[in-house]
Short mmCIF file of C-alpha atoms in Angstrom, two decimals:
data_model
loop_
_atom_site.label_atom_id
_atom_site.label_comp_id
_atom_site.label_asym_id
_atom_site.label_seq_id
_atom_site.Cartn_x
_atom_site.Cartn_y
_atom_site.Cartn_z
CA UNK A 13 116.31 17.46 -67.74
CA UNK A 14 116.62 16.80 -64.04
CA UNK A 15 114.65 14.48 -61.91
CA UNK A 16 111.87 16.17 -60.22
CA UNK A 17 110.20 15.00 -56.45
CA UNK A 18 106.60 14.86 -56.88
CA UNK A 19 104.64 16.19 -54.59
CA UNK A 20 103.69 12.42 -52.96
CA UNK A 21 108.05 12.28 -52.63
CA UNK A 22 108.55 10.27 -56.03
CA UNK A 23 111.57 10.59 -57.95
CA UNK A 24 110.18 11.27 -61.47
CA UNK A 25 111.26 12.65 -65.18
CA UNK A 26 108.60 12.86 -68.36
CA UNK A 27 109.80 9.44 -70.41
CA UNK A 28 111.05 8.03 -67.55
CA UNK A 29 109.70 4.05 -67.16
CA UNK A 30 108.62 2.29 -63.88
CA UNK A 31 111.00 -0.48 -62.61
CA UNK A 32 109.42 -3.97 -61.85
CA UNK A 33 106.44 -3.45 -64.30
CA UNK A 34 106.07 -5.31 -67.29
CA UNK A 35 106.53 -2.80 -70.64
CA UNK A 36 106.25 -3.18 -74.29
CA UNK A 37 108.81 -1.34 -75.81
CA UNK A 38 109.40 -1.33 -79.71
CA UNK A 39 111.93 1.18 -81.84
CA UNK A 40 111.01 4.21 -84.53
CA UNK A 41 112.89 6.58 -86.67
CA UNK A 42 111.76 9.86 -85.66
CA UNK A 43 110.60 12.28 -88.81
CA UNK A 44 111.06 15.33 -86.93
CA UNK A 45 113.00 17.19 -83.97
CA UNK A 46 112.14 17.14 -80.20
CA UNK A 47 114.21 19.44 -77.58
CA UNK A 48 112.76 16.95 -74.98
CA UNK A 49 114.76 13.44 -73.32
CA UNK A 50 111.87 11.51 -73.47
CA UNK A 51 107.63 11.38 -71.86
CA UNK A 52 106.41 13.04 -75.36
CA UNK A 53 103.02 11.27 -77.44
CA UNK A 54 104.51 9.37 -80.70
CA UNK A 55 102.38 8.48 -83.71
CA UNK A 56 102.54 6.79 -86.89
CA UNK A 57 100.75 6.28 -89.91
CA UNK A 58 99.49 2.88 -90.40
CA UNK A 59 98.95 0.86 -93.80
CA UNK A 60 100.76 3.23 -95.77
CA UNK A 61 103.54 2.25 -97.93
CA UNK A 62 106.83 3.04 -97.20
CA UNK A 63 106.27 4.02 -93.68
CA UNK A 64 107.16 1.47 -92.16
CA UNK A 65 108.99 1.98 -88.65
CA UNK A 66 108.71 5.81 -89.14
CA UNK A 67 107.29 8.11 -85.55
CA UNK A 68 105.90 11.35 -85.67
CA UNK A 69 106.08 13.93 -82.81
CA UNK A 70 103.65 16.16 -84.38
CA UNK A 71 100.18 13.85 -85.82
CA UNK A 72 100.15 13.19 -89.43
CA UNK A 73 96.85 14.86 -90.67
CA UNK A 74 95.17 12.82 -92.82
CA UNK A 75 94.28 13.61 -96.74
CA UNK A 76 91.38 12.77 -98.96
CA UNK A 77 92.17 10.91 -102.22
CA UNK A 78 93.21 13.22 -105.49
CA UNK A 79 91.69 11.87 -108.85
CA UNK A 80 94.21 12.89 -111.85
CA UNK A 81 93.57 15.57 -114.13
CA UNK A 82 94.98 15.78 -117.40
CA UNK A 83 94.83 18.59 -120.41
CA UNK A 84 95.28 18.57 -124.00
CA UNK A 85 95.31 21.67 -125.48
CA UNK A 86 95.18 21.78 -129.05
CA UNK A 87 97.23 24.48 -131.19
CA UNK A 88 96.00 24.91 -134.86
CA UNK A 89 98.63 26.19 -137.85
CA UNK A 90 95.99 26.16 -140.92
CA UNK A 91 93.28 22.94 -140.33
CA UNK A 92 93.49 20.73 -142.98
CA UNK A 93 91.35 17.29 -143.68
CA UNK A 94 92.75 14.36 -141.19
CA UNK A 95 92.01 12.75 -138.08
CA UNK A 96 93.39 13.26 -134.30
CA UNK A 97 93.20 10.91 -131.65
CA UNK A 98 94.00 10.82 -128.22
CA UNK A 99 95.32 7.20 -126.23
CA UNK A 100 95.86 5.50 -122.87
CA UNK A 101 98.42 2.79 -122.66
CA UNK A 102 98.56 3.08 -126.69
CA UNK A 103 94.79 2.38 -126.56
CA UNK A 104 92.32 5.12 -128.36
CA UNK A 105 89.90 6.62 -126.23
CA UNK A 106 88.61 9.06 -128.89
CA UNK A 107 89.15 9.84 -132.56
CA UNK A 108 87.91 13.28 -134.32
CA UNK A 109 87.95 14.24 -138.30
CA UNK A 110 89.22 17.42 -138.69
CA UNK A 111 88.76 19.54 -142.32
CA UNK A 112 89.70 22.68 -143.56
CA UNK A 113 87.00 24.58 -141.24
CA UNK A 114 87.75 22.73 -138.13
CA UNK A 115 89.02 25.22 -135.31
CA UNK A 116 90.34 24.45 -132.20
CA UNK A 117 86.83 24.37 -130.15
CA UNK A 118 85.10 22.45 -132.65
CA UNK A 119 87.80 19.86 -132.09
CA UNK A 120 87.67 19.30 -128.71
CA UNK A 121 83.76 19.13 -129.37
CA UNK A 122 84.71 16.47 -131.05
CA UNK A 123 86.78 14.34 -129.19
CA UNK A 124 84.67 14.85 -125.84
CA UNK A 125 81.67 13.87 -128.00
CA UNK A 126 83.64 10.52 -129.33
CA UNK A 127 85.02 9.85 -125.54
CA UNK A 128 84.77 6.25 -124.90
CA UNK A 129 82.52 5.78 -122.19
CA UNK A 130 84.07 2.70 -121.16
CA UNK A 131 87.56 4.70 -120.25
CA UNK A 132 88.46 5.32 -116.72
CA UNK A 133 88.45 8.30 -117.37
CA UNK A 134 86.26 11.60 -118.38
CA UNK A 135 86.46 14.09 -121.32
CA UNK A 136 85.15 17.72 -120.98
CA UNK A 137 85.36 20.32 -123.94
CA UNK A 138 85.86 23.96 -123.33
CA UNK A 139 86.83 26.48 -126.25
CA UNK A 140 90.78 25.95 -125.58
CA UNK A 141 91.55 22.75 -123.77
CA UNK A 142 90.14 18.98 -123.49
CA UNK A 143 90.26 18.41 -119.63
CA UNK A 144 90.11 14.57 -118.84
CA UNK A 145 89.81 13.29 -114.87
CA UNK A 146 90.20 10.02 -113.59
CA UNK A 147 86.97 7.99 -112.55
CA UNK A 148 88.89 6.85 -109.37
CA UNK A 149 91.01 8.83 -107.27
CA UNK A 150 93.87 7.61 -106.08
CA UNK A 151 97.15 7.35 -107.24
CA UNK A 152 97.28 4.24 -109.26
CA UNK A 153 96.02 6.16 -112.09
CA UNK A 154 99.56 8.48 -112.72
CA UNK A 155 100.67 4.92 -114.21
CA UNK A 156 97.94 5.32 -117.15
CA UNK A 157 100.47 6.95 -120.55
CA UNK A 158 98.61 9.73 -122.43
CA UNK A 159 99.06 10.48 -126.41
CA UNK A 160 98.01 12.77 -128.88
CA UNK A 161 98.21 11.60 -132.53
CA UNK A 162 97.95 13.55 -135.31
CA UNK A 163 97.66 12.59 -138.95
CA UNK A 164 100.01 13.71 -141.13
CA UNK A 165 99.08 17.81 -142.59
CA UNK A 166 95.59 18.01 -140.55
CA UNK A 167 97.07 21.25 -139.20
CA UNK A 168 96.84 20.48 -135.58
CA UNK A 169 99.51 19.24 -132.67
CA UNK A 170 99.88 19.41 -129.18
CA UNK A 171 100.22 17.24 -126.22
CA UNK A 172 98.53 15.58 -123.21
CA UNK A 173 99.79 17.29 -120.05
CA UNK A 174 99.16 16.39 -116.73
CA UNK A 175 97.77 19.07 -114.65
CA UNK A 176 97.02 17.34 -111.33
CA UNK A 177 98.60 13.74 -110.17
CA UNK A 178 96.61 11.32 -108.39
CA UNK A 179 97.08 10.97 -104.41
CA UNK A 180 95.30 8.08 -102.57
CA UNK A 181 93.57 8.84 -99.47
CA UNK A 182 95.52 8.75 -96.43
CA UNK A 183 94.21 8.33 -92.79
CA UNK A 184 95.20 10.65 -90.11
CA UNK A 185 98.07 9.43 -87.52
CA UNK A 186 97.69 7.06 -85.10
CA UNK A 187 98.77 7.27 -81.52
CA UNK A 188 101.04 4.13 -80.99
CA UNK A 189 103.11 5.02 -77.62
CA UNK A 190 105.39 7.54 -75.65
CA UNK A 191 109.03 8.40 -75.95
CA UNK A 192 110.93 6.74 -73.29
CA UNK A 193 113.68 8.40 -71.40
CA UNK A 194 117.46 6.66 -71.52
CA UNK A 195 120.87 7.42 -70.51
CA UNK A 196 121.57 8.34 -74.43
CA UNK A 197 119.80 11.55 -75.29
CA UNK A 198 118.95 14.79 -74.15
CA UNK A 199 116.82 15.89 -77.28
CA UNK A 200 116.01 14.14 -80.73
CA UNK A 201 116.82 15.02 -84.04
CA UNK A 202 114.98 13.47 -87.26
CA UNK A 203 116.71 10.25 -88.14
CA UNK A 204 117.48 9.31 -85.28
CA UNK A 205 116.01 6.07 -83.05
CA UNK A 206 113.46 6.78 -80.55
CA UNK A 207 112.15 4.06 -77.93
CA UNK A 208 108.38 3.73 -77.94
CA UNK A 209 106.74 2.53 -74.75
CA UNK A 210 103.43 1.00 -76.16
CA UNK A 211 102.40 -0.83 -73.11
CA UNK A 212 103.71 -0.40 -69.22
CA UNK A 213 103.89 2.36 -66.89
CA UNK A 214 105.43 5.57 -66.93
CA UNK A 215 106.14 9.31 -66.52
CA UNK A 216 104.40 11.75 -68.05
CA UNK A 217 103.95 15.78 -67.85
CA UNK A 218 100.12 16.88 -67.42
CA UNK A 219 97.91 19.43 -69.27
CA UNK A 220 94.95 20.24 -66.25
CA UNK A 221 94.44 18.72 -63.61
CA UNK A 222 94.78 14.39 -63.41
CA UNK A 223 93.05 11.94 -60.82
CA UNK A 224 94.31 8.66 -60.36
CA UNK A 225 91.63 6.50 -62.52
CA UNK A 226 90.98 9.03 -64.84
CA UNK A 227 91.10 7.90 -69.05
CA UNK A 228 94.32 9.51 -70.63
CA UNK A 229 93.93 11.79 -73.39
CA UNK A 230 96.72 13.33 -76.10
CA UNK A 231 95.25 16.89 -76.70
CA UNK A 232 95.06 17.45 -80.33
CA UNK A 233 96.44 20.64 -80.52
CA UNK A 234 99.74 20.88 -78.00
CA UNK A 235 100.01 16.82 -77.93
CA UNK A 236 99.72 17.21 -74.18
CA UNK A 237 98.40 14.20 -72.15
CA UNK A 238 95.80 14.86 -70.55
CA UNK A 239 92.69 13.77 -68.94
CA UNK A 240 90.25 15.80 -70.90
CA UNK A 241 88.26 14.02 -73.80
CA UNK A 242 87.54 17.51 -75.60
CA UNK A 243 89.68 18.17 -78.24
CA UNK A 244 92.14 14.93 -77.35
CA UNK A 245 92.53 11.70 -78.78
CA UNK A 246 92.02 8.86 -76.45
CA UNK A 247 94.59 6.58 -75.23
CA UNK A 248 93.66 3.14 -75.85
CA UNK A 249 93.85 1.58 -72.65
CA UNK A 250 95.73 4.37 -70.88
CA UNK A 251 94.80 5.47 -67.38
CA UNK A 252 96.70 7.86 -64.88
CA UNK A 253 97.68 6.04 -61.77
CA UNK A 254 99.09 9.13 -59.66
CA UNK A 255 97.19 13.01 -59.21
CA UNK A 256 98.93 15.84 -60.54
CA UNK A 257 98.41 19.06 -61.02
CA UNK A 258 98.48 21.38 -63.77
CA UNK A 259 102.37 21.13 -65.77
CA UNK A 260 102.77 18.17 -62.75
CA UNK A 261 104.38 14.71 -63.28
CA UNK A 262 101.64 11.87 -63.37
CA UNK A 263 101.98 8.27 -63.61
CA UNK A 264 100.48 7.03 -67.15
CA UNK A 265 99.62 3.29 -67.58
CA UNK A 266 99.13 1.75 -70.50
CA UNK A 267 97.64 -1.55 -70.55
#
């Protein structure tokens, strides 16, 4: 992208960084493609595992947590006098006796009935299927090893399947800087290194009108900056130091 002349006769680009100011400029792996050189919002999601180092153009939306759901559903040959019990981690959680008039239902009756309260988990009985949900949501729970057991003849098999993994609750992305323009790269691919200007001054393009002293904004649905608070995440700390107009160049500090 070529430089641009504002309209108060500075030499500007989006991304580009002020000379003799002091910045704070850290490295990220981008996670998705930008046709831009630089002046775009960056986020990141913070205290979740494996994301370490990783920027997003667009803002990770965040999640709710997913309890686990699991399903046993029985299939009867001819019922026959024994016992079936399901386990967690090779501990029972509930034992039924089955005889010759047992059917399917009354078996699940059963083991919901003889549920161990004490489980992490739930039991519910319909005519078909024994459909047992994690206490907790979150993932730590896909860990937990389901069995049926069956006794030898008693007419019944089928296993525990799960129907629904776990998912812990993730927050929604966090703002944590603004591409910086270099020398290097005239758009961004995923994978590749991005420089993040958390603190300092620099370039940036404008959504609306900007006065100098207004609170910068990242609009929530373009990921224009901006100085409207409707619809935009604040910039902590951030503050335009030049006017523009609407699609102008403005001078974004971030302190």
């Amino acid at each position: 992208m070529a430089f641009e002349t504002t309209p108060f006769g500075a030499i500007a680009a989006p991304g580009l960084a002020f000379p003799f100011v002091t910045h704070s400029i850290e490295t990220g792996i981008l996670q998705e493609d930008k046709d831009s050189e630089g002046g775009f919002a960056l986020w990141a999601k913070k205290g979740v595992a494996g994301e370490a180092g990783k920027v997003y153009v667009n803002q990770p939306v965040g999640s709710e947590a997913v309890a686990r759901v699991l399903e046993l559903e029985p299939v009867m040959t001819t019922a026959s006098t024994g016992t079936v019990s399901v386990k967690v981690d090779g501990e029972t959680v509930a034992t039924a006796s089955v005889t010759s008039e047992s059917t399917v239902a009354t078996l699940l009756t059963a083991l919901a009935s003889a549920w161990n309260s004490e489980s992490d988990y739930t039991a519910e009985a319909s005519e078909t299927k024994l459909t047992i949900t994690a206490k907790t949501a979150g993932a730590e729970a896909n860990a937990d090893v389901f069995s049926a057991e069956y006794s030898e003849d008693c007419g019944f098999g089928g296993d525990v399947n799960q129907v629904t993994a776990g998912a812990s609750a993730e927050s929604a992305g966090v703002f944590i800087g603004i591409a910086q323009r270099t020398m290097f790269n005239d758009s961004y691919k995923a994978g590749m290194t991005v420089n993040v200007l958390k603190k300092g001054r620099i370039w940036v393009r404008v959504l609306g009108e900007v006065v100098s002293g207004d609170a910068a904004y990242v609009n929530n649905t373009n990921n224009a900056f901006t100085a409207t608070s409707t619809g935009g995440t604040q910039i902590v700390g951030g503050t335009f130091k030049s006017d523009a107009a609407d699609g102008g160049l403005a001078e974004l500090e971030i302190a």
